[in-house]
Short mmCIF file of C-alpha atoms in Angstrom, two decimals:
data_model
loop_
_atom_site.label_atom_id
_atom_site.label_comp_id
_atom_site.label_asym_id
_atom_site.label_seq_id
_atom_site.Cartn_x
_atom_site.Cartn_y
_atom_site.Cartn_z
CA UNK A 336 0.99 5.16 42.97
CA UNK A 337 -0.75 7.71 45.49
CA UNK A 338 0.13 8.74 48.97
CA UNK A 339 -2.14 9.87 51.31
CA UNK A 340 -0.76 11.89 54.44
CA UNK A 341 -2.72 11.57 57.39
CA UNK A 342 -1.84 14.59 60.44
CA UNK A 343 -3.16 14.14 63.87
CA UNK A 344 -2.08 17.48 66.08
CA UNK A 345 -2.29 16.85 69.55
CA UNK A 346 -1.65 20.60 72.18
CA UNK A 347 0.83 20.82 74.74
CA UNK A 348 -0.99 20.60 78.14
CA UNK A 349 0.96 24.08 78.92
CA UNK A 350 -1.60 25.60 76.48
CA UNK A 351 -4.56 25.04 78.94
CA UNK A 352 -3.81 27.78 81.12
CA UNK A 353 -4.80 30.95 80.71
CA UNK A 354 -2.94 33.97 80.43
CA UNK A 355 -3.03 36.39 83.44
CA UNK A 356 -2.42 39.72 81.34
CA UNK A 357 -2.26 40.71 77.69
CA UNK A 358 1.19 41.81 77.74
CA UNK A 359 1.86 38.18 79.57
CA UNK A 360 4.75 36.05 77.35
CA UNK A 361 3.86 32.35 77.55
CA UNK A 362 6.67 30.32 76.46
CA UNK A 363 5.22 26.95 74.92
CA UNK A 364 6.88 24.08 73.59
CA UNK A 365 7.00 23.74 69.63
CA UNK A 366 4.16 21.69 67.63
CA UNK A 367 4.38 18.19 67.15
CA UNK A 368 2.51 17.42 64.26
CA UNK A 369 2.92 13.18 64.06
CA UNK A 370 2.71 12.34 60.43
CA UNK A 371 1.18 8.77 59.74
CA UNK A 372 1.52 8.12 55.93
CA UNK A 373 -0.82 5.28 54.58
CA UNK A 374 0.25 3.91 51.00
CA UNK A 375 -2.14 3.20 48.56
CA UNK A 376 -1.25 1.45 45.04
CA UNK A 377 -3.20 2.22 42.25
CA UNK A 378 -2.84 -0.40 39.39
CA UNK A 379 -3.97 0.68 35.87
CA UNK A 380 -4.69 -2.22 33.38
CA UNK A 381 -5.42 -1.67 30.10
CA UNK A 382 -8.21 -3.58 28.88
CA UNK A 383 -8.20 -5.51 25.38
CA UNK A 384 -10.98 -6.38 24.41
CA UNK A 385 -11.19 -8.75 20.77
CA UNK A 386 -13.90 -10.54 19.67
CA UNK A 387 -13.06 -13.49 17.82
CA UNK A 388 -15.71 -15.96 16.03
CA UNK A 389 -14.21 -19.41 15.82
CA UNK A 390 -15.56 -21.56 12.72
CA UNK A 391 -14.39 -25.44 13.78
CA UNK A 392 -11.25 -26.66 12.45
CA UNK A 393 -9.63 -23.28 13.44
CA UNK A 394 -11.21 -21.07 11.34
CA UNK A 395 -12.39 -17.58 11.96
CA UNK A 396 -14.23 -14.64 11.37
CA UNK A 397 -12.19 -11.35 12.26
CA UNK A 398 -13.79 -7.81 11.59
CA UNK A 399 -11.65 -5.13 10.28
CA UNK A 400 -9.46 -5.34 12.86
CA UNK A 401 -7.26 -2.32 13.94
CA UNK A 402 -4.36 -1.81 16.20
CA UNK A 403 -3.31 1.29 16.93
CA UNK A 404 1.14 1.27 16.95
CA UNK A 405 3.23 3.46 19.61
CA UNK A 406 3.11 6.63 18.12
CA UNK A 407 -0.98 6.47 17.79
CA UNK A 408 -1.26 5.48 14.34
CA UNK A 409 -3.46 2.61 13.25
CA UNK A 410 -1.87 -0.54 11.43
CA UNK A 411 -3.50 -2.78 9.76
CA UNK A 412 -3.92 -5.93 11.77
CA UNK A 413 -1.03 -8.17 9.36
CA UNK A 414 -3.41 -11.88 10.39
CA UNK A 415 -6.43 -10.44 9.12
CA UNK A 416 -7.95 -12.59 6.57
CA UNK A 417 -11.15 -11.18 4.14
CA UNK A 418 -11.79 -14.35 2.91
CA UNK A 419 -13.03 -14.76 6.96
CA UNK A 420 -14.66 -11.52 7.56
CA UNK A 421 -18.36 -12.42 6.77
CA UNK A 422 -18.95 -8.89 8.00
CA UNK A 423 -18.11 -7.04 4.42
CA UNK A 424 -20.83 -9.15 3.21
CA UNK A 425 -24.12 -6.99 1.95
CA UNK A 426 -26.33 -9.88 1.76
CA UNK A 427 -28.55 -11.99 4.24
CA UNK A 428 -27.99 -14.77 2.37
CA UNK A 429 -25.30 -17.17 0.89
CA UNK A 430 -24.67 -19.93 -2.14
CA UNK A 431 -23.01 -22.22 0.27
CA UNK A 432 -20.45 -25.53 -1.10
CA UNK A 433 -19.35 -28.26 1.30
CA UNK A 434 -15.90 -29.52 1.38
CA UNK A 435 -16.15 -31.15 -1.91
CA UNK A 436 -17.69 -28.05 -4.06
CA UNK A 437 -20.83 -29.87 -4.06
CA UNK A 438 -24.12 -26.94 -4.36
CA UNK A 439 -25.96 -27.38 -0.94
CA UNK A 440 -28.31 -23.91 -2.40
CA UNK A 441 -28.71 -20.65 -1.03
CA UNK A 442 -29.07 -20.56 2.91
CA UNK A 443 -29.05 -17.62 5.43
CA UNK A 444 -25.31 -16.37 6.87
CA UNK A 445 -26.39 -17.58 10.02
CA UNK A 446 -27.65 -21.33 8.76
CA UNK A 447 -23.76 -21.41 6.95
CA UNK A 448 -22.36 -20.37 9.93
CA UNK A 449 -24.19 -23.04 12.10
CA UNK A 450 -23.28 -25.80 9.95
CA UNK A 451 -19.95 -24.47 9.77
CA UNK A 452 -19.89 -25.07 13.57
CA UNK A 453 -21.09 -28.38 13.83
CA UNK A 454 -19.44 -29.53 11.67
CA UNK A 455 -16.10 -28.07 12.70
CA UNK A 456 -15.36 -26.64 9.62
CA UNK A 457 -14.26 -23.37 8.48
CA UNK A 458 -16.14 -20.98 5.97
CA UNK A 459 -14.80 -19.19 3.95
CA UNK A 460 -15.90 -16.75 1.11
CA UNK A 461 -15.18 -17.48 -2.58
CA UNK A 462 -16.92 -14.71 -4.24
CA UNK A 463 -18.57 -11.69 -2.27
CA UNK A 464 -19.52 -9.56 -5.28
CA UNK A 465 -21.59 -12.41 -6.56
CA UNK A 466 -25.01 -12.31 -6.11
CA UNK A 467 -26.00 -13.76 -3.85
CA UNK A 468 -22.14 -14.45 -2.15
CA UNK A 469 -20.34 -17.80 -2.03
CA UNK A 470 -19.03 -19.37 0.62
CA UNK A 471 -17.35 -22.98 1.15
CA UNK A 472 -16.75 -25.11 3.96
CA UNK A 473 -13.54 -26.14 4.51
CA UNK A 474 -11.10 -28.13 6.84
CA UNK A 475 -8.67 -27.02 7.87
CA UNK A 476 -5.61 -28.17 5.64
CA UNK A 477 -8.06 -28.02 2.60
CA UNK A 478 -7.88 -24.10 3.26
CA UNK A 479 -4.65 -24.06 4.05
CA UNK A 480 -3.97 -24.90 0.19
CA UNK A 481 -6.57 -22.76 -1.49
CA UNK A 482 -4.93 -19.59 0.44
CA UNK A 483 -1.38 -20.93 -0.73
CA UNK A 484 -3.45 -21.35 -4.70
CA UNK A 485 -5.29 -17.87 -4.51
CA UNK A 486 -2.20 -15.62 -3.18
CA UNK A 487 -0.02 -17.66 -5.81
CA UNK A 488 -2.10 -16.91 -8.45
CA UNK A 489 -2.82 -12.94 -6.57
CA UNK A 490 1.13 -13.12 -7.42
CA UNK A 491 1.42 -14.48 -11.23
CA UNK A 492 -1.33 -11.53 -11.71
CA UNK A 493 1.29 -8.42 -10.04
CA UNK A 494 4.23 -10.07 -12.17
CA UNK A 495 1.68 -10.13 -15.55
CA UNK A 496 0.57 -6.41 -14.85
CA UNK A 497 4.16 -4.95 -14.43
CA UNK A 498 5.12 -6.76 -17.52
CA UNK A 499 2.26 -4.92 -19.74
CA UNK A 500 2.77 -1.38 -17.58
CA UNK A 501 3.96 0.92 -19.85
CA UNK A 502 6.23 3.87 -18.31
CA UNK A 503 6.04 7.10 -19.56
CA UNK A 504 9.52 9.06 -20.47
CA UNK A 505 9.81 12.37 -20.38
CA UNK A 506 13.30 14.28 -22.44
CA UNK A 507 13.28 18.06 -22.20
CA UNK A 508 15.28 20.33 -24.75
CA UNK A 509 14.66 23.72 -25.88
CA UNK A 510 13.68 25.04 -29.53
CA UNK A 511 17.70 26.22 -29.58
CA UNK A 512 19.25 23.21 -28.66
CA UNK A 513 22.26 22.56 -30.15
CA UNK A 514 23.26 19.30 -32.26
CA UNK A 515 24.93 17.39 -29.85
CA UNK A 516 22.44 17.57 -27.33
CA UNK A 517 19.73 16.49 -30.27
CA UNK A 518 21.94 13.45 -31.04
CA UNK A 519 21.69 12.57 -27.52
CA UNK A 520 18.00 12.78 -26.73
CA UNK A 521 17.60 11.38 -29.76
CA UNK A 522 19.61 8.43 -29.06
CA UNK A 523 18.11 7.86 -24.85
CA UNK A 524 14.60 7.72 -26.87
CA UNK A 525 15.82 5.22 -29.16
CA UNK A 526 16.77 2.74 -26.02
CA UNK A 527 13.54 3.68 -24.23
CA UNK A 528 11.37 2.97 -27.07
CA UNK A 529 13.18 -0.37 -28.03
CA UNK A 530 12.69 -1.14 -24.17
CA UNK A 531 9.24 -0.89 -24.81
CA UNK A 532 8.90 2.87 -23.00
CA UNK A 533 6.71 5.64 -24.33
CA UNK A 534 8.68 8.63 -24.61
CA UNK A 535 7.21 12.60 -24.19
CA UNK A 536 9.33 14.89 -25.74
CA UNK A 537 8.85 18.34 -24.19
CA UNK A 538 10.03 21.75 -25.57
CA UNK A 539 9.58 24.17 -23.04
CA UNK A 540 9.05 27.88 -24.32
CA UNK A 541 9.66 30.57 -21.59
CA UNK A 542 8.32 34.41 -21.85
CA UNK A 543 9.52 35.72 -25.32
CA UNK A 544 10.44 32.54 -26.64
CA UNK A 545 6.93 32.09 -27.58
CA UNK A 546 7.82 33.74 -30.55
CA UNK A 547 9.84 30.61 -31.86
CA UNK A 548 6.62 28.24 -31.51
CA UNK A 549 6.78 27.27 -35.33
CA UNK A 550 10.55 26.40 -34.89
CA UNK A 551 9.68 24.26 -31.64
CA UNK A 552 7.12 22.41 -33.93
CA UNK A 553 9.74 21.51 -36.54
CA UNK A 554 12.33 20.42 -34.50
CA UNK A 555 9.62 17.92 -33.07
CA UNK A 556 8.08 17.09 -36.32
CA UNK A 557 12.21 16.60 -37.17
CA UNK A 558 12.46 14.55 -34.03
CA UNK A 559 9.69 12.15 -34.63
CA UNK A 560 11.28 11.64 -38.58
CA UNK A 561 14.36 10.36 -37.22
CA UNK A 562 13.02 7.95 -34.86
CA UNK A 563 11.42 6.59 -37.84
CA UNK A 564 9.25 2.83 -37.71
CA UNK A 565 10.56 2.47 -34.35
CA UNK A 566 7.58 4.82 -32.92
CA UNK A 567 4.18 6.20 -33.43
CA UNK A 568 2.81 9.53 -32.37
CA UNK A 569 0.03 8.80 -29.80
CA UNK A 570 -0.57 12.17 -28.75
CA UNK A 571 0.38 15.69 -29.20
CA UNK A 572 -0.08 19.55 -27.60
CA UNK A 573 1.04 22.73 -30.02
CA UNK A 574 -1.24 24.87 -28.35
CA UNK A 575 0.33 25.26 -24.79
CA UNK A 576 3.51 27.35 -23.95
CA UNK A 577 5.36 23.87 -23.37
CA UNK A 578 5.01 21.61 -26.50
CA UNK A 579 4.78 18.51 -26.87
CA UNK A 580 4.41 15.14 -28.59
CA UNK A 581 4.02 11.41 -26.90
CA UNK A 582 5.61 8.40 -29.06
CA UNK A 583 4.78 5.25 -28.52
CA UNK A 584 6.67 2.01 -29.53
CA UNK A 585 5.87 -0.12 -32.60
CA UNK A 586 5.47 -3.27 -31.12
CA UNK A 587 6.42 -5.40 -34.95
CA UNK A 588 9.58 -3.09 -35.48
CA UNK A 589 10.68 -3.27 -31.81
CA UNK A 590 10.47 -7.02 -31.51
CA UNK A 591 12.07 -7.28 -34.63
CA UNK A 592 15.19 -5.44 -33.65
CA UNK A 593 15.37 -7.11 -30.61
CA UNK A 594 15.59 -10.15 -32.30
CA UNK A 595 18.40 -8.81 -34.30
CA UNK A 596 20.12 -8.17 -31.63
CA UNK A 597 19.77 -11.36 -30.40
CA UNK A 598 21.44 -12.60 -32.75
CA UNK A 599 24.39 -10.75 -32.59
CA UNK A 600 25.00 -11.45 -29.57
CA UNK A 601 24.93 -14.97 -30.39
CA UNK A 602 28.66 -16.49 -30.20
CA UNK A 603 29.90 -18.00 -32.49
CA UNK A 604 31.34 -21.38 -32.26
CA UNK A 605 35.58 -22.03 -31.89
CA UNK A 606 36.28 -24.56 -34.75
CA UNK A 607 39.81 -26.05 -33.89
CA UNK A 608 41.78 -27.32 -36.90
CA UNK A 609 44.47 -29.90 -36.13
CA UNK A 610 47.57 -29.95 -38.82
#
């Protein structure tokens, strides 16, 4: 909102006259300087401005949309779709499938994307690094379900790749280290190996302790013998100031204790006798 002051001075007729002598005092009344204030509103709007191609039945074709949050950082717009965005497409042309997967052959983007309108459809990409892409018309609750099937099976993919991840553990101990302290890092890579962990075991050599390097490389060497079947060496470094060797689990002898333990921890029955 701006203001704008307007002033309008108008003299005191007792100004007019002129003064008979320089010395002469004229007494005059004070200003009046009438203020007329004239409000103007300035409104500000923000213009958005998106750009939305509508495929029939709903569908649409976003681009990488953006939106920028309150503290000027750009999001990620959470209902874009790139099964939509025709845009990430390299080609000029498509392998295009009606509604029922049948081949209607390779047709321009903008041919797909007229029949997509008049029929009131929605395309959708199946394959962009194919060559050339393909795209399929669908309805609307036809789509519907192959998003639900594709970020279902997107899912069953994340839970199959974490399963088969194997972590990396790391136990530190110095070339020294006393019994107990062996018994225990000997015992934490026990469990991580039978969990199906690799486990690094590090023995860090600090300025004159380099001296002890063939003692370091026993104790791992010594290390590695009482794991025994449980691991394999993978990899190892005796040429560094910090030693070390990576173990990995052997898959037979870990499933096999695990099934041992299984059955351990199997209960047993209550058999009640009756006199």
């Amino acid at each position: 909102m701006a203001r704008i002051a307007i002033c309008s001075f108008n003299p005191s007729p007792s100004l007019s006259s002129a003064a008979s002598g320089p010395f002469k005092r004229i007494s005059a009344p004070p200003f009046l300087l009438p203020l007329k204030f004239s409000q103007i509103r300035f409104r500000a709007r923000r213009s958005l401005v998106a750009v939305v191609a509508r495929y029939g039945g709903g569908g649409y074709r976003p681009g990488p949309s953006r939106r920028r949050s309150g503290d000027n950082r750009v999001a990620a717009d959470p209902d874009y779709d790139p099964s939509l965005d025709l845009d990430r497409l390299n080609s000029t042309s498509v392998r295009l499938l009606d509604e029922q997967q049948n081949m209607l052959g390779v047709v321009s983007i903008d041919e797909a994307v007229r029949m997509a309108n008049d029929a009131e459809l929605i395309l959708a990409i199946l394959s962009a690094d194919a060559d050339p892409p393909v795209l399929r018309l669908f309805d609307t609750s036809d789509y519907q379900k192959h998003k639900y099937e594709q970020q279902k099976k997107k899912r069953v993919q994340q839970k199959r790749s974490a399963a088969s991840r194997v972590n990396i553990k790391e136990l530190k101990m110095g070339y020294n280290i006393d019994s107990h302290d062996y018994s225990v890092r000997l015992k934490a890579a026990n469990k991580f190996l039978k969990d199906g962990d690799k486990v690094k075991i590090i023995v860090n050599l600090k300025g004159r302790e380099n001296e002890f390097r063939n003692i370091a490389i026993e104790l791992l060497r010594r290390f590695q013998s009482d794991v025994g079947e449980l691991a394999t060496e993978e990899s190892k470094n005796f040429s560094e100031r910090n030693i070390f060797m990576v173990l990995m689990p052997n898959k037979a002898i870990v499933q096999k204790t695990q099934e041992q333990s299984k059955k351990k921890e199997k209960p047993v029955p209550e058999v009640s006798a009756s006199v």
